[in-house]
PDB file of C-alpha atoms and ligand atoms in Angstrom:
ATOM      1  CA  MET A   1      31.166  -3.705  26.187  1.00  0.00           C
ATOM      2  CA  LYS A   2      33.258  -1.898  23.600  1.00  0.00           C
ATOM      3  CA  THR A   3      32.203  -4.315  20.890  1.00  0.00           C
ATOM      4  CA  LEU A   4      28.587  -4.314  21.992  1.00  0.00           C
ATOM      5  CA  SER A   5      27.853  -0.598  21.697  1.00  0.00           C
ATOM      6  CA  PRO A   6      27.823  -0.371  17.874  1.00  0.00           C
ATOM      7  CA  PHE A   7      25.344  -3.219  17.942  1.00  0.00           C
ATOM      8  CA  ILE A   8      23.137  -1.391  20.405  1.00  0.00           C
ATOM      9  CA  LEU A   9      23.397   1.737  18.273  1.00  0.00           C
ATOM     10  CA  LEU A  10      22.232  -0.233  15.232  1.00  0.00           C
ATOM     11  CA  LEU A  11      19.428  -1.782  17.216  1.00  0.00           C
ATOM     12  CA  SER A  12      18.144   1.583  18.367  1.00  0.00           C
ATOM     13  CA  LEU A  13      18.341   2.884  14.803  1.00  0.00           C
ATOM     14  CA  PHE A  14      16.086   0.028  13.730  1.00  0.00           C
ATOM     15  CA  ALA A  15      13.711   0.677  16.611  1.00  0.00           C
ATOM     16  CA  GLY A  16      13.650   4.314  15.536  1.00  0.00           C
ATOM     17  CA  CYS A  17      12.179   3.425  12.172  1.00  0.00           C
ATOM     18  CA  GLY A  18       9.542   1.095  13.550  1.00  0.00           C
ATOM     19  CA  GLY A  19       6.824   2.702  11.455  1.00  0.00           C
ATOM     20  CA  ALA A  20       8.855   2.836   8.262  1.00  0.00           C
ATOM     21  CA  ALA A  21       7.617   1.171   5.118  1.00  0.00           C
ATOM     22  CA  SER A  22       9.211  -2.022   3.823  1.00  0.00           C
ATOM     23  CA  PRO A  23      11.713  -1.816   0.933  1.00  0.00           C
ATOM     24  CA  ARG A  24       9.089  -3.268  -1.413  1.00  0.00           C
ATOM     25  CA  VAL A  25       6.566  -0.584  -0.452  1.00  0.00           C
ATOM     26  CA  GLU A  26       9.216   2.121  -0.958  1.00  0.00           C
ATOM     27  CA  ALA A  27      10.073   0.674  -4.390  1.00  0.00           C
ATOM     28  CA  ILE A  28       6.413   0.628  -5.460  1.00  0.00           C
ATOM     29  CA  VAL A  29       5.826   4.206  -4.306  1.00  0.00           C
ATOM     30  CA  ALA A  30       8.833   5.282  -6.421  1.00  0.00           C
ATOM     31  CA  LEU A  31       7.461   3.761  -9.680  1.00  0.00           C
ATOM     32  CA  SER A  32       5.849   5.923 -12.301  1.00  0.00           C
ATOM     33  CA  THR A  33       2.218   4.956 -12.757  1.00  0.00           C
ATOM     34  CA  ASP A  34      -0.383   4.432 -15.468  1.00  0.00           C
ATOM     35  CA  VAL A  35      -3.799   5.321 -14.073  1.00  0.00           C
ATOM     36  CA  GLN A  36      -5.667   3.760 -17.013  1.00  0.00           C
ATOM     37  CA  ALA A  37      -3.791   0.459 -16.609  1.00  0.00           C
ATOM     38  CA  GLY A  38      -4.888   0.492 -12.974  1.00  0.00           C
ATOM     39  CA  LYS A  39      -8.596   0.827 -13.778  1.00  0.00           C
ATOM     40  CA  PRO A  40      -9.321  -2.803 -14.829  1.00  0.00           C
ATOM     41  CA  LEU A  41      -7.178  -4.048 -11.932  1.00  0.00           C
ATOM     42  CA  TYR A  42      -9.132  -1.913  -9.475  1.00  0.00           C
ATOM     43  CA  GLU A  43     -12.419  -3.133 -10.955  1.00  0.00           C
ATOM     44  CA  ALA A  44     -11.325  -6.765 -10.693  1.00  0.00           C
ATOM     45  CA  LYS A  45      -9.717  -6.691  -7.252  1.00  0.00           C
ATOM     46  CA  CYS A  46     -10.879  -3.716  -5.208  1.00  0.00           C
ATOM     47  CA  GLN A  47     -14.288  -2.592  -6.407  1.00  0.00           C
ATOM     48  CA  VAL A  48     -16.151  -5.387  -4.612  1.00  0.00           C
ATOM     49  CA  CYS A  49     -15.222  -3.829  -1.256  1.00  0.00           C
ATOM     50  CA  HIS A  50     -14.480  -0.182  -2.046  1.00  0.00           C
ATOM     51  CA  GLY A  51     -17.117   0.445  -4.719  1.00  0.00           C
ATOM     52  CA  ALA A  52     -16.811   1.585  -8.346  1.00  0.00           C
ATOM     53  CA  ASN A  53     -16.315   5.190  -7.266  1.00  0.00           C
ATOM     54  CA  GLY A  54     -14.190   4.421  -4.195  1.00  0.00           C
ATOM     55  CA  ALA A  55     -16.916   5.552  -1.809  1.00  0.00           C
ATOM     56  CA  GLY A  56     -16.869   2.211   0.009  1.00  0.00           C
ATOM     57  CA  THR A  57     -19.364  -0.618   0.582  1.00  0.00           C
ATOM     58  CA  SER A  58     -20.390  -2.612   3.629  1.00  0.00           C
ATOM     59  CA  LEU A  59     -17.130  -4.576   3.101  1.00  0.00           C
ATOM     60  CA  GLY A  60     -14.643  -1.727   2.919  1.00  0.00           C
ATOM     61  CA  PRO A  61     -14.244   1.983   3.715  1.00  0.00           C
ATOM     62  CA  ASP A  62     -14.297   5.069   1.520  1.00  0.00           C
ATOM     63  CA  ILE A  63     -10.848   5.368  -0.117  1.00  0.00           C
ATOM     64  CA  ARG A  64     -11.399   8.607  -2.014  1.00  0.00           C
ATOM     65  CA  SER A  65      -9.042  11.549  -1.624  1.00  0.00           C
ATOM     66  CA  LYS A  66      -6.248   9.518  -0.067  1.00  0.00           C
ATOM     67  CA  GLU A  67      -2.962  11.380  -0.093  1.00  0.00           C
ATOM     68  CA  ASN A  68      -0.454   9.284   1.794  1.00  0.00           C
ATOM     69  CA  ASN A  69       0.816   6.933  -0.896  1.00  0.00           C
ATOM     70  CA  THR A  70       3.110   4.984   1.387  1.00  0.00           C
ATOM     71  CA  ASP A  71       0.255   4.039   3.710  1.00  0.00           C
ATOM     72  CA  ASN A  72      -2.019   3.130   0.800  1.00  0.00           C
ATOM     73  CA  VAL A  73       0.593   0.965  -0.909  1.00  0.00           C
ATOM     74  CA  GLU A  74       1.450  -0.634   2.410  1.00  0.00           C
ATOM     75  CA  ILE A  75      -2.099  -1.817   3.061  1.00  0.00           C
ATOM     76  CA  ILE A  76      -2.367  -3.177  -0.504  1.00  0.00           C
ATOM     77  CA  VAL A  77       0.896  -5.119  -0.159  1.00  0.00           C
ATOM     78  CA  GLU A  78       0.537  -6.237   3.450  1.00  0.00           C
ATOM     79  CA  GLY A  79      -3.189  -6.055   4.164  1.00  0.00           C
ATOM     80  CA  GLY A  80      -4.521  -4.786   7.450  1.00  0.00           C
ATOM     81  CA  GLY A  81      -7.654  -5.274   9.513  1.00  0.00           C
ATOM     82  CA  ASP A  82     -10.225  -6.890   7.214  1.00  0.00           C
ATOM     83  CA  MET A  83      -8.348  -5.824   4.092  1.00  0.00           C
ATOM     84  CA  PRO A  84      -6.623  -8.783   2.442  1.00  0.00           C
ATOM     85  CA  ALA A  85      -3.014  -8.478   1.211  1.00  0.00           C
ATOM     86  CA  PHE A  86      -2.430  -8.297  -2.539  1.00  0.00           C
ATOM     87  CA  ALA A  87       1.222  -9.301  -2.333  1.00  0.00           C
ATOM     88  CA  THR A  88       0.973 -11.540  -5.417  1.00  0.00           C
ATOM     89  CA  MET A  89       0.247  -8.591  -7.709  1.00  0.00           C
ATOM     90  CA  SER A  90       3.362  -7.246  -9.427  1.00  0.00           C
ATOM     91  CA  ASP A  91       4.938  -4.030  -8.170  1.00  0.00           C
ATOM     92  CA  GLN A  92       3.764  -2.203 -11.306  1.00  0.00           C
ATOM     93  CA  GLU A  93       0.212  -3.557 -10.987  1.00  0.00           C
ATOM     94  CA  ILE A  94       0.033  -2.378  -7.374  1.00  0.00           C
ATOM     95  CA  ALA A  95       1.405   1.054  -8.316  1.00  0.00           C
ATOM     96  CA  ASP A  96      -1.110   1.434 -11.168  1.00  0.00           C
ATOM     97  CA  THR A  97      -4.049   0.161  -9.096  1.00  0.00           C
ATOM     98  CA  ASN A  98      -3.166   2.561  -6.292  1.00  0.00           C
ATOM     99  CA  ALA A  99      -2.835   5.418  -8.790  1.00  0.00           C
ATOM    100  CA  TYR A 100      -6.304   4.660 -10.135  1.00  0.00           C
ATOM    101  CA  ALA A 101      -7.728   4.401  -6.602  1.00  0.00           C
ATOM    102  CA  ASN A 102      -6.127   7.756  -5.760  1.00  0.00           C
ATOM    103  CA  SER A 103      -7.786   9.301  -8.816  1.00  0.00           C
ATOM    104  CA  LEU A 104     -11.287   8.462  -7.553  1.00  0.00           C
TER     105      LEU A 104
HETATM  106  C1  LIG B 201     -12.365  -8.009   0.954  1.00  0.00           C
HETATM  107  C2  LIG B 201     -12.601  -6.569   0.876  1.00  0.00           C
HETATM  108  C3  LIG B 201     -11.486  -5.694   0.368  1.00  0.00           C
HETATM  109  C4  LIG B 201     -10.835  -5.748  -0.845  1.00  0.00           C
HETATM  110  C5  LIG B 201     -11.029  -6.780  -1.957  1.00  0.00           C
HETATM  111  C6  LIG B 201      -9.947  -4.618  -0.870  1.00  0.00           C
HETATM  112  N1  LIG B 201     -10.046  -3.912   0.292  1.00  0.00           N
HETATM  113 FE1  LIG B 201      -9.038  -2.187   0.768  1.00  0.00          FE
HETATM  114  N2  LIG B 201      -9.820  -2.241   2.628  1.00  0.00           N
HETATM  115  C7  LIG B 201     -10.758  -3.143   3.085  1.00  0.00           C
HETATM  116  C8  LIG B 201     -11.000  -2.900   4.488  1.00  0.00           C
HETATM  117  C9  LIG B 201     -11.955  -3.670   5.373  1.00  0.00           C
HETATM  118  C10 LIG B 201     -10.163  -1.801   4.859  1.00  0.00           C
HETATM  119  C11 LIG B 201     -10.002  -1.171   6.246  1.00  0.00           C
HETATM  120  C12 LIG B 201      -8.863  -1.896   6.911  1.00  0.00           C
HETATM  121  C13 LIG B 201      -8.627  -1.431   8.331  1.00  0.00           C
HETATM  122  O1  LIG B 201      -7.877  -0.472   8.501  1.00  0.00           O
HETATM  123  O2  LIG B 201      -9.205  -2.035   9.224  1.00  0.00           O
HETATM  124  C14 LIG B 201      -9.464  -1.406   3.640  1.00  0.00           C
HETATM  125  C15 LIG B 201      -8.570  -0.350   3.586  1.00  0.00           C
HETATM  126  C16 LIG B 201      -8.018   0.132   2.418  1.00  0.00           C
HETATM  127  C17 LIG B 201      -7.255   1.343   2.313  1.00  0.00           C
HETATM  128  C18 LIG B 201      -6.931   2.294   3.452  1.00  0.00           C
HETATM  129  C19 LIG B 201      -8.130   3.163   3.730  1.00  0.00           C
HETATM  130  C20 LIG B 201      -7.907   4.135   4.861  1.00  0.00           C
HETATM  131  O3  LIG B 201      -8.893   4.745   5.290  1.00  0.00           O
HETATM  132  O4  LIG B 201      -6.777   4.296   5.321  1.00  0.00           O
HETATM  133  C21 LIG B 201      -6.874   1.474   1.018  1.00  0.00           C
HETATM  134  C22 LIG B 201      -6.079   2.600   0.384  1.00  0.00           C
HETATM  135  C23 LIG B 201      -7.399   0.322   0.316  1.00  0.00           C
HETATM  136  N3  LIG B 201      -8.089  -0.474   1.188  1.00  0.00           N
HETATM  137  C24 LIG B 201      -7.210   0.080  -1.037  1.00  0.00           C
HETATM  138  C25 LIG B 201      -7.564  -1.108  -1.667  1.00  0.00           C
HETATM  139  C26 LIG B 201      -7.152  -1.464  -3.003  1.00  0.00           C
HETATM  140  C27 LIG B 201      -6.354  -0.576  -3.933  1.00  0.00           C
HETATM  141  C28 LIG B 201      -7.662  -2.698  -3.246  1.00  0.00           C
HETATM  142  C29 LIG B 201      -7.457  -3.564  -4.469  1.00  0.00           C
HETATM  143  C30 LIG B 201      -6.101  -3.950  -4.764  1.00  0.00           C
HETATM  144  C31 LIG B 201      -8.409  -3.110  -2.063  1.00  0.00           C
HETATM  145  N4  LIG B 201      -8.312  -2.121  -1.128  1.00  0.00           N
HETATM  146  C32 LIG B 201      -9.109  -4.298  -1.948  1.00  0.00           C
HETATM  147  C33 LIG B 201     -11.361  -4.130   2.351  1.00  0.00           C
HETATM  148  C34 LIG B 201     -10.968  -4.538   1.087  1.00  0.00           C
END
């Protein structure tokens, strides 16, 4: 038992951060962003579902005035519900696209 308890401690630490973002999401959130570089990416990849002004379409919800960057980056990287993942975009592209989306 003596050797098992540190393991259990570690396990419960992991369980404790069940809702935490992945290291990639954390790294993207920490990048500095270029809103203008994000504009063409948003228009090419996001506009079809979220609309030119971010107000949403029949395919995706209104994404204006989003404040929680970690959640936004997470859904772009990992997808969720009917939102596809954009994991093949580079970290910087995701950061810039999210920054543009947040500016809408
Ligand atoms: C195929 C349509 C589609 C595309 C393309 C798409 N999304 Fe989404 N998006 C959705 C849907 C549907 C949801 C709602 C997902 C859910 O929670 O069920 C969503 C959710 C989101 C949310 C969270 C909204 C909230 O209320 O929490 C953000 C932020 C977001 N999308 C940003 C983007 C960005 C940025 C892009 C481009 C890289 C993008 N989306 C591309 C369909 C799409």
